Coordinates of C-alpha atoms in Angstrom, one line a residue:
M7 CA 157.6 -38.0 106.8
I8 CA 158.6 -34.5 105.6
K9 CA 162.2 -35.7 105.1
R10 CA 161.0 -38.6 102.9
K11 CA 158.8 -36.3 100.8
N12 CA 161.6 -33.8 100.3
K13 CA 163.9 -36.6 99.2
F14 CA 161.3 -37.8 96.7
M15 CA 161.0 -34.3 95.2
Y16 CA 164.7 -34.0 94.9
Q17 CA 165.0 -37.3 93.0
R18 CA 162.3 -36.2 90.5
I19 CA 164.0 -32.9 89.8
R20 CA 167.3 -34.6 89.3
Q21 CA 165.7 -37.1 86.9
K22 CA 164.2 -34.3 84.8
K23 CA 167.6 -32.6 84.6
L24 CA 169.2 -35.8 83.5
R25 CA 166.5 -36.4 80.8
R26 CA 166.9 -32.8 79.6
K27 CA 170.7 -33.2 79.3
R28 CA 170.2 -36.5 77.5
A29 CA 167.8 -35.0 75.1
I30 CA 170.1 -32.1 74.3
K31 CA 173.0 -34.5 73.8
L32 CA 170.9 -36.6 71.4
A33 CA 169.8 -33.6 69.5
L34 CA 173.4 -32.4 69.1
N35 CA 174.5 -35.9 68.0
A36 CA 171.7 -36.0 65.5
L37 CA 172.7 -32.5 64.1
I38 CA 176.3 -33.7 63.7
L39 CA 175.2 -36.8 61.9
I40 CA 172.9 -34.8 59.6
T41 CA 175.8 -32.4 58.8
L42 CA 178.2 -35.2 58.1
A43 CA 175.7 -37.1 56.0
S44 CA 175.0 -34.0 54.0
G45 CA 178.7 -33.5 53.3
T46 CA 179.1 -37.2 52.3
F47 CA 176.1 -37.0 50.0
S48 CA 177.5 -33.9 48.2
I49 CA 180.7 -35.7 47.6
M50 CA 178.9 -38.8 46.2
G51 CA 177.1 -36.5 43.7
G52 CA 173.9 -35.6 45.5
V53 CA 173.1 -32.3 47.1
K54 CA 175.9 -29.8 46.5
T55 CA 177.6 -27.9 49.3
N56 CA 178.5 -24.2 48.9
E57 CA 182.1 -25.2 48.3
V58 CA 181.2 -27.6 45.6
I59 CA 178.8 -25.1 43.9
A60 CA 181.6 -22.5 44.0
S61 CA 184.0 -25.0 42.5
D62 CA 181.5 -25.8 39.7
N63 CA 181.0 -22.1 38.9
L64 CA 184.8 -21.8 38.4
N65 CA 184.8 -24.8 36.1
T66 CA 182.0 -23.3 34.1
N67 CA 183.8 -20.0 33.8
N68 CA 186.9 -21.9 32.6
E69 CA 184.9 -23.7 29.9
I70 CA 183.5 -20.4 28.8
D71 CA 187.0 -18.8 28.7
K72 CA 188.2 -21.8 26.7
E73 CA 185.4 -21.3 24.2
E74 CA 186.1 -17.6 24.0
N75 CA 189.8 -18.3 23.3
I76 CA 189.1 -20.5 20.3
P77 CA 190.3 -18.4 17.3
I78 CA 187.4 -17.2 15.2
H79 CA 188.8 -16.1 11.8
K80 CA 187.1 -13.5 9.7
D81 CA 187.1 -13.7 5.9
T82 CA 189.5 -10.7 5.7
D83 CA 192.0 -12.3 8.1
I84 CA 195.2 -13.5 6.5
I85 CA 196.0 -17.2 6.8
K86 CA 199.2 -17.5 8.9
S87 CA 202.3 -17.7 6.8
S88 CA 200.3 -17.3 3.6
N89 CA 199.6 -14.7 0.9
I90 CA 195.8 -15.0 1.0
T91 CA 193.0 -14.5 3.4
Y92 CA 190.5 -17.1 4.7
G93 CA 187.9 -15.6 2.4
G94 CA 190.2 -15.9 -0.6
E95 CA 191.3 -19.5 0.1
K96 CA 188.5 -21.0 -1.9
Y97 CA 189.7 -19.3 -5.1
S98 CA 193.3 -20.3 -4.7
V99 CA 195.5 -22.9 -6.3
P100 CA 199.0 -23.9 -4.8
A101 CA 201.9 -22.2 -6.6
K102 CA 203.5 -25.5 -7.5
K103 CA 200.4 -26.6 -9.4
V104 CA 200.3 -23.2 -11.2
Q105 CA 204.0 -23.7 -12.1
E106 CA 203.1 -27.0 -13.7
I107 CA 200.4 -25.2 -15.7
V108 CA 202.9 -22.6 -17.1
N109 CA 205.5 -25.3 -17.8
G110 CA 202.9 -27.4 -19.7
S111 CA 203.2 -30.4 -17.4
S112 CA 199.8 -30.1 -15.7
I113 CA 197.3 -32.9 -16.3
D114 CA 194.4 -31.0 -14.7
E115 CA 191.6 -30.6 -17.3
N116 CA 189.6 -28.0 -15.3
K117 CA 189.2 -24.7 -17.0
Y118 CA 191.0 -22.1 -14.9
V119 CA 192.2 -18.6 -15.6
F120 CA 194.6 -16.7 -13.4
L121 CA 194.5 -13.0 -13.9
T122 CA 197.9 -11.6 -12.9
F123 CA 199.0 -8.0 -12.6
D124 CA 202.6 -6.9 -12.4
D125 CA 204.4 -3.7 -11.3
G126 CA 201.8 -2.2 -8.9
P127 CA 200.4 -0.8 -6.8
S128 CA 199.6 2.5 -8.6
P129 CA 196.5 4.6 -9.0
N130 CA 195.6 2.2 -11.9
T131 CA 195.4 -0.6 -9.3
E132 CA 192.3 1.0 -7.8
K133 CA 190.5 0.8 -11.2
V134 CA 191.5 -2.8 -11.6
L135 CA 190.2 -3.6 -8.0
D136 CA 186.9 -1.9 -8.7
I137 CA 186.4 -4.0 -11.8
L138 CA 187.3 -7.3 -10.1
K139 CA 184.9 -6.5 -7.3
E140 CA 182.1 -5.6 -9.7
K141 CA 182.6 -8.8 -11.7
D142 CA 183.1 -10.9 -8.5
V143 CA 186.4 -12.4 -9.6
K144 CA 189.9 -12.5 -8.0
A145 CA 193.4 -12.0 -9.2
T146 CA 197.0 -12.2 -8.2
F147 CA 199.1 -9.0 -7.8
F148 CA 202.9 -9.2 -8.2
V149 CA 204.0 -6.0 -6.4
L150 CA 207.1 -3.9 -6.4
G151 CA 208.6 -2.9 -3.1
Q152 CA 209.6 0.6 -4.3
N153 CA 205.9 1.4 -5.0
L154 CA 205.0 0.6 -1.4
E155 CA 207.7 2.2 0.6
N156 CA 206.6 5.5 2.1
N157 CA 203.5 5.5 0.0
T158 CA 200.4 5.5 2.0
S159 CA 197.9 5.3 -0.9
S160 CA 199.7 2.3 -2.4
Q161 CA 199.8 0.6 1.0
E162 CA 196.1 1.0 1.3
L163 CA 195.5 -0.4 -2.1
L164 CA 197.6 -3.4 -1.1
K165 CA 195.5 -3.9 2.0
R166 CA 192.3 -3.6 0.0
A167 CA 193.6 -6.1 -2.6
I168 CA 194.2 -8.9 -0.1
K169 CA 191.1 -8.2 2.0
E170 CA 189.0 -8.6 -1.1
G171 CA 190.3 -12.1 -1.7
N172 CA 193.1 -11.5 -4.1
A173 CA 196.6 -13.0 -3.7
I174 CA 199.9 -11.1 -3.4
G175 CA 203.2 -12.0 -4.9
N176 CA 206.7 -10.5 -4.9
H177 CA 208.0 -8.8 -8.1
S178 CA 211.3 -7.6 -6.6
Y179 CA 211.9 -4.1 -5.1
S180 CA 213.2 -2.0 -8.0
H181 CA 212.6 -4.0 -11.2
N182 CA 216.0 -2.6 -12.2
L183 CA 217.2 -5.1 -14.9
K184 CA 220.7 -3.7 -15.0
K185 CA 221.1 -4.2 -11.2
L186 CA 219.4 -7.6 -11.1
Y187 CA 220.9 -9.0 -14.3
P188 CA 224.2 -7.2 -14.9
N189 CA 225.7 -8.3 -18.2
N190 CA 222.5 -10.3 -18.7
K191 CA 223.4 -12.6 -15.9
I192 CA 221.5 -12.9 -12.7
N193 CA 223.1 -11.4 -9.6
I194 CA 221.8 -13.8 -7.1
D195 CA 222.7 -11.8 -4.0
A196 CA 221.2 -8.6 -5.4
F197 CA 218.1 -10.4 -6.5
M198 CA 217.5 -12.1 -3.2
D199 CA 218.2 -8.9 -1.3
E200 CA 215.4 -7.3 -3.2
I201 CA 213.0 -10.2 -2.6
N202 CA 213.7 -10.1 1.1
R203 CA 213.4 -6.3 1.3
T204 CA 210.0 -6.4 -0.4
N205 CA 208.9 -9.3 1.8
N206 CA 209.8 -7.3 4.9
L207 CA 207.8 -4.3 3.6
L208 CA 204.8 -6.5 2.9
K209 CA 204.9 -7.9 6.4
N210 CA 205.2 -4.4 7.9
I211 CA 202.1 -3.3 5.9
L212 CA 199.9 -6.5 6.1
G213 CA 201.0 -7.9 9.5
D214 CA 203.1 -10.8 10.7
D215 CA 200.7 -13.5 9.5
F216 CA 201.5 -12.5 5.9
D217 CA 204.2 -14.3 4.1
T218 CA 204.7 -15.0 0.4
K219 CA 207.0 -17.5 -1.2
L220 CA 205.5 -16.5 -4.6
I221 CA 207.6 -14.4 -7.0
R222 CA 207.6 -13.3 -10.6
M223 CA 211.0 -12.4 -11.9
P224 CA 211.2 -9.0 -13.7
G225 CA 211.4 -10.0 -17.4
G226 CA 210.3 -13.5 -16.4
Y227 CA 212.1 -16.7 -15.4
N228 CA 211.9 -17.7 -19.1
S229 CA 214.1 -14.8 -20.0
R230 CA 216.9 -16.4 -17.9
Q231 CA 216.4 -19.6 -19.8
Y232 CA 216.3 -17.9 -23.2
Y233 CA 219.6 -16.2 -22.6
N234 CA 221.2 -19.4 -21.1
D235 CA 222.0 -17.6 -17.9
P236 CA 225.0 -19.5 -16.4
F237 CA 223.9 -18.6 -12.9
L238 CA 220.4 -20.0 -13.3
P239 CA 221.2 -23.5 -11.7
A240 CA 222.6 -21.8 -8.6
F241 CA 219.6 -19.5 -8.5
N242 CA 217.3 -22.5 -8.7
D243 CA 219.1 -24.0 -5.7
N244 CA 218.6 -20.8 -3.8
L245 CA 214.8 -20.7 -4.6
N246 CA 214.4 -24.4 -3.6
K247 CA 216.3 -23.8 -0.3
N248 CA 213.9 -21.0 0.6
N249 CA 210.8 -22.8 -0.7
I250 CA 210.2 -20.0 -3.2
V251 CA 208.2 -20.6 -6.4
S252 CA 208.7 -18.5 -9.5
I253 CA 205.6 -18.1 -11.7
D254 CA 205.7 -16.9 -15.3
W255 CA 202.7 -16.9 -17.7
N256 CA 201.3 -18.7 -20.8
A257 CA 199.1 -15.8 -22.1
L258 CA 199.3 -12.0 -22.2
N259 CA 197.5 -8.9 -23.4
G260 CA 200.6 -7.2 -24.8
D261 CA 200.4 -4.2 -22.6
A262 CA 204.2 -4.2 -21.9
E263 CA 205.3 -4.5 -25.6
G264 CA 205.7 -0.7 -26.1
K265 CA 203.2 -0.7 -28.9
N266 CA 200.2 1.6 -29.2
Y267 CA 197.6 -1.1 -28.9
S268 CA 193.9 -0.2 -28.6
T269 CA 191.8 -1.8 -25.9
Q270 CA 190.4 -4.1 -28.6
D271 CA 193.9 -5.0 -29.8
M272 CA 194.8 -6.0 -26.2
L273 CA 191.6 -8.0 -25.9
N274 CA 192.3 -9.8 -29.2
Y275 CA 195.9 -10.4 -28.1
A276 CA 194.8 -12.0 -24.8
I277 CA 192.2 -14.2 -26.5
K278 CA 194.7 -15.3 -29.2
T279 CA 197.4 -16.3 -26.7
S280 CA 194.7 -18.1 -24.5
E281 CA 193.4 -20.3 -27.4
N282 CA 193.3 -24.1 -26.8
K283 CA 194.3 -23.8 -23.2
N284 CA 192.3 -25.2 -20.3
Q285 CA 194.4 -23.4 -17.7
I286 CA 195.5 -19.8 -18.5
V287 CA 197.9 -17.7 -16.5
I288 CA 197.7 -14.3 -18.2
L289 CA 200.2 -11.5 -17.8
M290 CA 198.9 -7.9 -17.5
H291 CA 200.1 -4.8 -15.7
D292 CA 198.5 -2.4 -13.2
T293 CA 201.3 0.2 -13.1
Y294 CA 201.2 3.8 -14.3
G295 CA 200.2 4.3 -17.9
K296 CA 198.3 1.0 -18.2
E297 CA 194.8 2.5 -18.2
K298 CA 193.9 0.6 -21.3
T299 CA 194.4 -2.7 -19.4
A300 CA 191.8 -1.6 -16.9
Q301 CA 189.5 -0.5 -19.7
M302 CA 189.7 -3.8 -21.6
L303 CA 189.5 -5.9 -18.4
P304 CA 185.7 -6.2 -18.1
N305 CA 185.4 -7.5 -21.6
L306 CA 188.2 -10.0 -21.0
I307 CA 186.5 -11.3 -17.8
D308 CA 183.2 -11.7 -19.7
Y309 CA 185.0 -13.6 -22.4
Y310 CA 186.5 -16.1 -20.0
K311 CA 183.2 -16.4 -18.1
N312 CA 181.3 -17.1 -21.3
H313 CA 183.8 -19.8 -22.2
G314 CA 183.4 -21.6 -18.9
Y315 CA 186.5 -20.6 -17.0
E316 CA 186.8 -20.4 -13.2
F317 CA 188.9 -17.5 -11.9
K318 CA 191.6 -18.5 -9.5
T319 CA 194.5 -17.0 -7.6
I320 CA 198.0 -18.3 -6.8
Q321 CA 198.7 -19.4 -3.2
S322 CA 202.2 -19.7 -1.9

């Protein structure tokens, strides 16, 4: 009887152990299934695992980096391979179109005036820039390389000019007519050397984004035509090959004629040579000794404004 009772107790204990093992096994299996299901659900787009969340954070950071790497240009930044800034672009007209204006072949009827200044920078340039800023108009400056080299004040004026929305052109390095036009004939190699030398100076001062294909020949391109320069066709080929545009003028204030004009005389001269023109490219100078040009400039600007002209610059 005792043996049978002990046997019964042993069987019950054994069954409990088996049930416990079975329960533990089921619990472990359930846990594994839940874990697997969770991983699958995250892959299918549901609840995200830590790995997926970490991956998403990296992607988000990449998107932010991409957004931060998008160039944001300031108005004072120079447009790459150009002679103007982003802020000055709205005032600019392509050089080829301005060339058509000077040549009389433009069919544009808009009233534009291009204030152009040669032979700077100089202390007089600062006065001109002050007036342009006060009157809220822009101009194009054809500069000489020799006035910029090793001259910090001139270099700062150049930087100011372009930052304030004005355009920059190349007027050679020396303006030495005997060197550039020996025997009144253009020396193409000497001329192009001076253009390149000045361009390199401009880049060094204004940065690699700056580039100008805009030139004004000392004495003017029209002087080469007037004297029937035999080397002009070859010079034209050189300009075309290098995408360089030479711009003259169709009006002037007479400040380079060597006469003792008063400021009123200069104003009258400019008005007279501008008559009956919808598009005006006016020649003036901002070099040493041209203080009267700066003095007459406010009245000239007011005259053009009162006659409905927009002030434009020349973009290369």
